[in-house]
Coordinates of C-alpha atoms in Angstrom, one line a residue:
X1 CA 1.9 4.7 19.5
X2 CA 2.9 1.4 21.1
X3 CA 1.0 -1.9 20.4
X4 CA -0.8 -2.4 23.6
X5 CA -2.1 1.3 23.5
X6 CA -3.3 0.7 19.8
X7 CA -5.1 -2.5 20.9
X8 CA -6.6 -0.7 23.9
X9 CA -7.8 2.3 21.7
X10 CA -9.3 0.0 19.1
X11 CA -11.1 -2.1 21.8
X12 CA -12.3 1.1 23.5
X13 CA -13.8 2.5 20.4
X14 CA -15.7 -0.7 19.4
X15 CA -16.9 -1.2 23.0
X16 CA -18.3 2.3 22.7
X17 CA -20.0 1.5 19.5
X18 CA -21.5 -1.6 21.1
X19 CA -22.8 0.3 24.1
X20 CA -24.4 3.0 21.8
X21 CA -26.1 0.1 19.7
X22 CA -27.9 -1.0 22.9
X23 CA -28.8 2.3 24.3
X24 CA -32.2 3.8 23.9
X25 CA -32.4 6.5 21.2
X26 CA -28.9 5.7 20.2
X27 CA -27.5 6.4 16.8
X28 CA -27.4 3.9 14.0
X29 CA -24.3 1.6 14.5
X30 CA -22.9 -0.8 12.2
X31 CA -20.0 -3.3 12.7
X32 CA -18.3 -5.2 10.0
X33 CA -15.1 -7.1 9.5
X34 CA -12.7 -8.6 7.1
X35 CA -9.8 -10.9 7.0
X36 CA -7.5 -13.2 5.1
X37 CA -6.2 -16.5 6.5
X38 CA -3.2 -17.6 4.0
X39 CA -0.2 -19.6 3.7
X40 CA 2.9 -18.3 1.6
X41 CA 6.0 -20.0 0.5
X42 CA 8.8 -19.7 -2.1
X43 CA 10.9 -22.1 -3.9
X44 CA 14.3 -20.8 -2.3
X45 CA 15.9 -20.0 1.0
X46 CA 18.4 -17.6 -0.7
X47 CA 16.0 -14.6 -0.1
X48 CA 12.8 -13.9 1.7
X49 CA 9.6 -12.7 0.2
X50 CA 7.5 -10.2 2.1
X51 CA 5.0 -7.4 1.7
X52 CA 6.4 -3.9 1.6
X53 CA 5.5 -3.1 5.2
X54 CA 7.1 -6.2 6.6
X55 CA 10.5 -6.7 8.3
X56 CA 10.9 -10.3 7.5
X57 CA 9.4 -12.8 5.0
X58 CA 9.0 -16.3 3.9
X59 CA 11.4 -18.9 2.2
X60 CA 10.5 -22.5 1.4
X61 CA 8.8 -23.2 4.8
X62 CA 5.1 -21.9 4.6
X63 CA 4.2 -19.1 6.9
X64 CA 0.9 -17.4 7.7
X65 CA 2.2 -13.9 8.4
X66 CA 2.9 -12.7 4.9
X67 CA -0.6 -12.4 3.4
X68 CA -2.8 -12.9 6.5
X69 CA -4.7 -10.0 8.3
X70 CA -7.8 -9.3 10.3
X71 CA -9.7 -6.0 10.4
X72 CA -12.9 -4.7 12.1
X73 CA -14.7 -1.5 11.5
X74 CA -17.4 0.4 13.1
X75 CA -19.5 3.3 12.0
X76 CA -22.0 5.3 14.2
X77 CA -24.4 7.4 12.3
X78 CA -25.5 10.2 14.7
X79 CA -27.9 12.0 12.3
X80 CA -28.3 12.8 8.8
X81 CA -25.2 14.9 8.6
X82 CA -22.7 13.4 11.1
X83 CA -21.1 9.9 11.6
X84 CA -18.0 8.5 13.1
X85 CA -16.0 5.6 11.7
X86 CA -13.0 3.6 13.2
X87 CA -11.1 0.7 11.6
X88 CA -8.6 -1.5 13.5
X89 CA -6.3 -3.7 11.6
X90 CA -4.0 -6.6 12.8
X91 CA -1.1 -7.8 10.5
X92 CA 2.6 -8.6 10.5
X93 CA 4.5 -5.3 10.5
X94 CA 7.9 -3.6 10.3
X95 CA 8.8 -5.0 13.7
X96 CA 8.5 -8.7 12.3
X97 CA 5.7 -9.2 14.7
X98 CA 1.9 -9.2 14.5
X99 CA 0.6 -5.7 15.6
X100 CA -2.5 -3.8 15.9
X101 CA -3.1 -0.3 14.3
X102 CA -5.8 2.1 14.2
X103 CA -6.0 2.6 10.5
X104 CA -9.2 4.8 10.3
X105 CA -10.7 7.1 12.9
X106 CA -12.6 10.1 11.5
X107 CA -15.7 12.1 11.7
X108 CA -17.7 12.7 8.6
X109 CA -19.8 15.7 8.0
X110 CA -22.4 15.7 5.1
X111 CA -22.5 19.2 4.0
X112 CA -25.0 18.4 1.2
X113 CA -25.9 15.6 -1.1
X114 CA -22.9 16.2 -3.1
X115 CA -20.3 17.5 -0.6
X116 CA -18.9 15.8 2.5
X117 CA -15.9 16.5 4.8
X118 CA -14.0 14.0 6.9
X119 CA -11.5 14.9 9.7
X120 CA -9.3 12.5 11.6
X121 CA -7.2 9.6 10.5
X122 CA -8.2 8.9 6.8
X123 CA -7.0 6.4 4.2
X124 CA -4.5 8.2 2.0
X125 CA -6.0 8.1 -1.5
X126 CA -2.8 7.4 -3.5
X127 CA -4.0 4.1 -5.3
X128 CA -6.9 2.8 -7.2
X129 CA -7.8 0.4 -4.3
X130 CA -6.6 2.5 -1.4
X131 CA -9.8 2.3 0.6
X132 CA -9.9 -1.4 0.4
X133 CA -6.4 -2.8 -0.5
X134 CA -6.3 -4.6 2.9
X135 CA -9.7 -6.2 2.3
X136 CA -8.8 -9.3 0.3
X137 CA -12.4 -10.2 -0.4
X138 CA -12.8 -7.1 -2.4
X139 CA -10.0 -7.8 -4.6
X140 CA -9.4 -10.4 -7.3
X141 CA -5.7 -11.2 -6.5
X142 CA -4.5 -12.4 -3.3
X143 CA -2.4 -9.2 -2.8
X144 CA -2.0 -5.8 -4.5
X145 CA 0.8 -5.4 -6.9
X146 CA 4.2 -5.2 -5.1
X147 CA 5.6 -3.3 -7.9
X148 CA 3.1 -0.3 -7.6
X149 CA 1.9 -0.6 -4.0
X150 CA 5.3 -0.8 -2.7
X151 CA 6.5 2.7 -3.8
X152 CA 4.8 4.7 -0.9
X153 CA 5.0 3.6 2.8
X154 CA 1.9 4.1 4.8
X155 CA -1.8 3.6 4.4
X156 CA -3.5 6.7 6.2
X157 CA -2.8 10.1 7.2
X158 CA -4.1 12.4 10.0
X159 CA -5.9 15.5 8.6
X160 CA -8.9 16.5 6.6
X161 CA -10.3 15.8 3.1
X162 CA -13.3 17.1 1.2
X163 CA -15.3 15.1 -1.5
X164 CA -17.6 16.3 -4.1
X165 CA -19.7 13.9 -6.3
X166 CA -21.7 14.8 -9.3
X167 CA -23.5 12.8 -12.1
X168 CA -22.9 13.9 -15.8
X169 CA -25.5 11.7 -17.6
X170 CA -24.4 8.1 -17.1
X171 CA -21.0 9.1 -15.7
X172 CA -20.5 9.7 -11.9
X173 CA -17.4 11.9 -11.0
X174 CA -16.0 12.0 -7.4
X175 CA -13.3 14.6 -6.6
X176 CA -11.4 14.4 -3.5
X177 CA -8.8 16.8 -2.0
X178 CA -6.9 16.4 1.3
X179 CA -4.1 17.5 3.5
X180 CA -2.5 15.9 6.5
X181 CA 0.6 14.3 8.0
X182 CA 1.7 10.6 8.1
X183 CA 4.4 8.8 9.8
X184 CA 5.1 5.1 8.9
X185 CA 7.7 2.7 10.2
X186 CA 10.0 1.3 7.5
X187 CA 11.8 -1.2 9.7
X188 CA 12.3 -1.6 13.4
X189 CA 14.9 1.2 13.4
X190 CA 13.6 3.9 11.0
X191 CA 10.6 5.8 10.1
X192 CA 9.3 7.8 7.1
X193 CA 7.4 11.0 7.7
X194 CA 5.3 13.0 5.1
X195 CA 4.7 16.5 6.7
X196 CA 2.5 17.9 5.2
X197 CA 1.0 15.7 2.5
X198 CA -1.6 17.0 0.0
X199 CA -3.6 14.7 -2.1
X200 CA -5.9 14.9 -5.1
X201 CA -8.1 12.0 -6.2
X202 CA -10.5 12.0 -9.2
X203 CA -12.7 9.0 -10.0
X204 CA -15.0 8.7 -13.0
X205 CA -17.5 5.7 -13.1
X206 CA -19.6 4.7 -16.1
X207 CA -21.3 1.3 -15.9
X208 CA -18.6 -1.3 -15.8
X209 CA -15.7 1.2 -16.2
X210 CA -13.9 3.1 -13.7
X211 CA -11.0 5.6 -14.3
X212 CA -9.0 7.2 -11.6
X213 CA -6.3 9.8 -11.4
X214 CA -4.4 10.6 -8.2
X215 CA -1.6 12.9 -7.1
X216 CA 0.1 13.3 -3.7
X217 CA 2.8 15.8 -2.8
X218 CA 4.7 15.9 0.4
X219 CA 7.7 17.1 2.4
X220 CA 9.5 13.8 3.1
X221 CA 11.8 12.8 5.9
X222 CA 13.4 9.6 7.0
X223 CA 14.3 9.6 10.7
X224 CA 16.4 7.3 13.0
X225 CA 18.0 5.4 10.2
X226 CA 21.4 4.0 11.4
X227 CA 22.4 3.1 7.8
X228 CA 21.6 6.5 6.2
X229 CA 22.7 8.6 9.1
X230 CA 26.0 6.7 9.4
X231 CA 26.7 7.0 5.6
X232 CA 25.9 10.8 5.6
X233 CA 28.2 11.3 8.6
X234 CA 31.1 9.4 7.0
X235 CA 30.7 11.3 3.7
X236 CA 30.8 14.7 5.4
X237 CA 33.9 13.5 7.4
X238 CA 35.9 12.7 4.4
X239 CA 34.8 15.9 2.7
X240 CA 32.0 14.7 0.4
X241 CA 29.4 17.0 1.8
X242 CA 27.9 17.6 -1.5
X243 CA 27.0 13.9 -2.0
X244 CA 25.8 13.7 1.5
X245 CA 23.4 16.6 0.8
X246 CA 22.0 14.9 -2.2
X247 CA 21.4 11.7 -0.4
X248 CA 19.9 13.4 2.7
X249 CA 16.2 12.7 3.2
X250 CA 15.1 15.6 5.4
X251 CA 12.1 17.6 4.3
X252 CA 12.8 16.9 0.7
X253 CA 10.2 17.4 -1.9
X254 CA 8.3 14.2 -3.1
X255 CA 5.4 13.4 -5.4
X256 CA 3.5 10.4 -6.5
X257 CA 1.2 10.5 -9.6
X258 CA -0.9 7.6 -10.6
X259 CA -3.5 6.7 -13.3
X260 CA -5.7 3.5 -13.0
X261 CA -8.5 1.8 -14.7
X262 CA -10.8 -1.1 -14.0
X263 CA -13.4 -3.0 -16.0
X264 CA -16.1 -5.6 -15.0
X265 CA -17.9 -6.2 -18.3
X266 CA -19.8 -9.4 -19.1
X267 CA -17.5 -11.6 -17.0
X268 CA -14.3 -10.0 -18.2
X269 CA -12.3 -8.3 -15.5
X270 CA -9.5 -5.9 -16.2
X271 CA -7.5 -3.8 -13.5
X272 CA -4.4 -1.8 -14.3
X273 CA -2.4 1.2 -12.8
X274 CA 0.5 3.3 -13.8
X275 CA 2.5 5.3 -11.2
X276 CA 5.4 7.7 -11.1
X277 CA 7.4 8.5 -8.0
X278 CA 9.7 11.5 -7.9
X279 CA 11.7 13.0 -4.9
X280 CA 14.6 15.5 -4.5
X281 CA 16.8 12.8 -2.6
X282 CA 19.0 10.3 -4.3
X283 CA 18.2 7.9 -1.4
X284 CA 14.5 7.8 -2.5
X285 CA 15.1 7.1 -6.2
X286 CA 12.6 8.1 -8.8
X287 CA 10.6 5.3 -10.2
X288 CA 8.0 4.3 -12.8
X289 CA 5.9 1.2 -12.1
X290 CA 2.8 -0.4 -13.5
X291 CA 0.7 -3.6 -13.6
X292 CA -2.1 -5.1 -15.5
X293 CA -4.5 -7.9 -14.3
X294 CA -6.9 -9.7 -16.6
X295 CA -9.5 -12.3 -15.4
X296 CA -12.6 -14.1 -16.6
X297 CA -15.6 -15.1 -14.4
X298 CA -16.9 -18.6 -15.0
X299 CA -19.7 -18.5 -12.4
X300 CA -18.0 -18.6 -8.9
X301 CA -14.6 -19.4 -10.5
X302 CA -12.3 -16.5 -11.7
X303 CA -8.9 -17.4 -13.1
X304 CA -6.6 -14.5 -13.7
X305 CA -3.3 -13.4 -15.0
X306 CA -1.1 -10.6 -13.7
X307 CA 1.9 -8.7 -14.9
X308 CA 3.8 -6.0 -13.1
X309 CA 7.0 -4.1 -13.5
X310 CA 9.1 -1.4 -11.7
X311 CA 12.0 0.6 -13.0
X312 CA 14.2 3.3 -11.7
X313 CA 14.3 6.7 -13.5
X314 CA 17.1 8.3 -11.5
X315 CA 20.8 7.2 -11.5
X316 CA 21.9 4.1 -9.8
X317 CA 25.3 5.2 -9.1
X318 CA 27.0 8.5 -8.3
X319 CA 29.5 9.6 -11.1
X320 CA 33.0 10.5 -10.1
X321 CA 33.4 8.6 -6.9
X322 CA 36.4 6.4 -6.5
X323 CA 36.0 2.8 -7.6
X324 CA 39.3 1.7 -6.0
X325 CA 41.3 2.6 -3.0
X326 CA 40.4 3.3 0.6
X327 CA 37.2 5.1 -0.3
X328 CA 35.9 2.4 -2.7
X329 CA 33.7 0.7 0.1
X330 CA 32.2 4.2 0.7
X331 CA 31.4 4.6 -3.0
X332 CA 29.7 1.2 -2.9
X333 CA 27.7 2.3 0.0
X334 CA 26.5 5.4 -1.9
X335 CA 25.5 3.3 -4.8
X336 CA 23.6 0.8 -2.5
X337 CA 21.7 3.8 -1.0
X338 CA 20.7 5.0 -4.5
X339 CA 19.3 1.9 -5.7
X340 CA 15.6 0.7 -5.4
X341 CA 14.6 -2.9 -6.0
X342 CA 13.9 -3.5 -9.6
X343 CA 11.8 -6.5 -10.7
X344 CA 9.0 -7.8 -12.9
X345 CA 6.3 -10.3 -12.0
X346 CA 4.2 -12.8 -14.0
X347 CA 1.4 -14.3 -12.0
X348 CA -1.5 -16.7 -12.4
X349 CA -4.2 -17.5 -10.0
X350 CA -7.7 -18.5 -9.4
X351 CA -10.5 -17.3 -7.1
X352 CA -13.4 -19.5 -6.0
X353 CA -16.4 -17.7 -4.3
X354 CA -17.6 -20.7 -2.4
X355 CA -19.7 -18.7 0.0
X356 CA -21.5 -15.4 -0.3
X357 CA -19.0 -13.8 2.0
X358 CA -15.9 -15.8 1.6
X359 CA -13.5 -16.8 -1.2
X360 CA -10.6 -19.2 -1.7
X361 CA -7.7 -18.0 -3.7
X362 CA -4.6 -19.7 -5.0
X363 CA -1.8 -17.7 -6.8
X364 CA 1.7 -18.4 -8.2
X365 CA 4.0 -15.4 -8.8
X366 CA 7.0 -15.7 -11.0
X367 CA 9.3 -12.7 -9.9
X368 CA 12.4 -11.8 -11.8
X369 CA 14.8 -9.3 -10.2
X370 CA 17.0 -7.1 -12.1
X371 CA 20.5 -5.5 -11.1
X372 CA 20.2 -7.0 -7.7
X373 CA 17.8 -8.9 -5.5
X374 CA 14.7 -6.8 -6.3
X375 CA 12.3 -6.3 -3.5
X376 CA 13.4 -9.6 -1.6
X377 CA 14.6 -9.4 1.9
X378 CA 17.8 -11.0 3.3
X379 CA 19.3 -11.9 -0.1
X380 CA 22.4 -13.9 0.0
X381 CA 25.3 -12.1 -1.7
X382 CA 25.1 -12.0 -5.4
X383 CA 21.7 -13.4 -5.5
X384 CA 19.8 -12.6 -8.8
X385 CA 17.7 -15.6 -9.8
X386 CA 14.1 -15.7 -10.4
X387 CA 11.8 -16.8 -7.6
X388 CA 8.4 -18.5 -7.5
X389 CA 6.0 -17.5 -4.7
X390 CA 3.2 -19.7 -3.9
X391 CA 0.1 -18.6 -1.8
X392 CA -3.3 -19.9 -0.9
X393 CA -5.8 -18.4 1.3
X394 CA -9.5 -17.6 2.3
X395 CA -10.7 -14.0 2.3
X396 CA -13.8 -13.4 4.3
X397 CA -16.1 -10.4 5.3
X398 CA -18.7 -10.3 8.0

């Protein structure tokens, strides 16, 4: 869907909510919004820092596009069992431009006090904070962990899910299963598709503690990638069809399993996730990633520390390929396709809730790449140094 059409669609949906809100005997309509206005910079121009869904990032000159966004959401409750929800989101995207997207658009059917069903475009529940990871005000850090939240492209899928909630004494358990399809742009010239994707999400809450388990399985394809398509064509041309088949990303099996925990107890904040990605393609490497965040709330001031790391579980080179001679560059291309960005991050920051609906955040990340440039973009040849990333912004809701 092109950007003008997305903007038109989001505007039309919200306008329809507004008309309904002023009509006699109308459904109950609520409009809310969120956003982040932030500046981000690094201490080097040898690489660019960006979020996982962005085609370009930032160097030493501060830019607003990395950590800034704006979203608006409307819900129309038709009666006790039916409601409609739509959410539009504006942010920098894989085309290196500001774009608008329809991130949610679903109908919710309340079957009983414990069971509900949603149909439409739904947030894909693959992370601890999937439903509100774009809402900066709802999170302690200025952005989700790049190490964990950069493993799966896309935020939502088109399909159906069912949720069941039940309390066992003081513990509330929510179980969610879903199925759908998702298409997400990686860069301007290629796209990844999950078709179909199935998800399981189980959350247990007891007082200040929350534990979550998630699992997603899908048939994964990468389409319109000049680099991958060109590499596979060349490999087959020189008789390396087996290598090409193992690198191919067309309807390959993929899975993502994650476990997370949060605690908000007597001003102590803890948030952590552990995730494992597996696929049947060497071009989408298997990874293990995790992070942990610890904070302490002093009234309206919350300082915090964060550590995250991602490692590759599959091979980072194809054994037996020529390291010298005319095919050496092709071997290097295969090795590059098999590598994911490895890095670890230490970060410190502070959040100041200066208003009941707004918070100021300042954060410094020290990112150390391993065996390459990590997840940085446009790295100069041979770059492997640590990078400091500085960010300051205001999160707000209304």
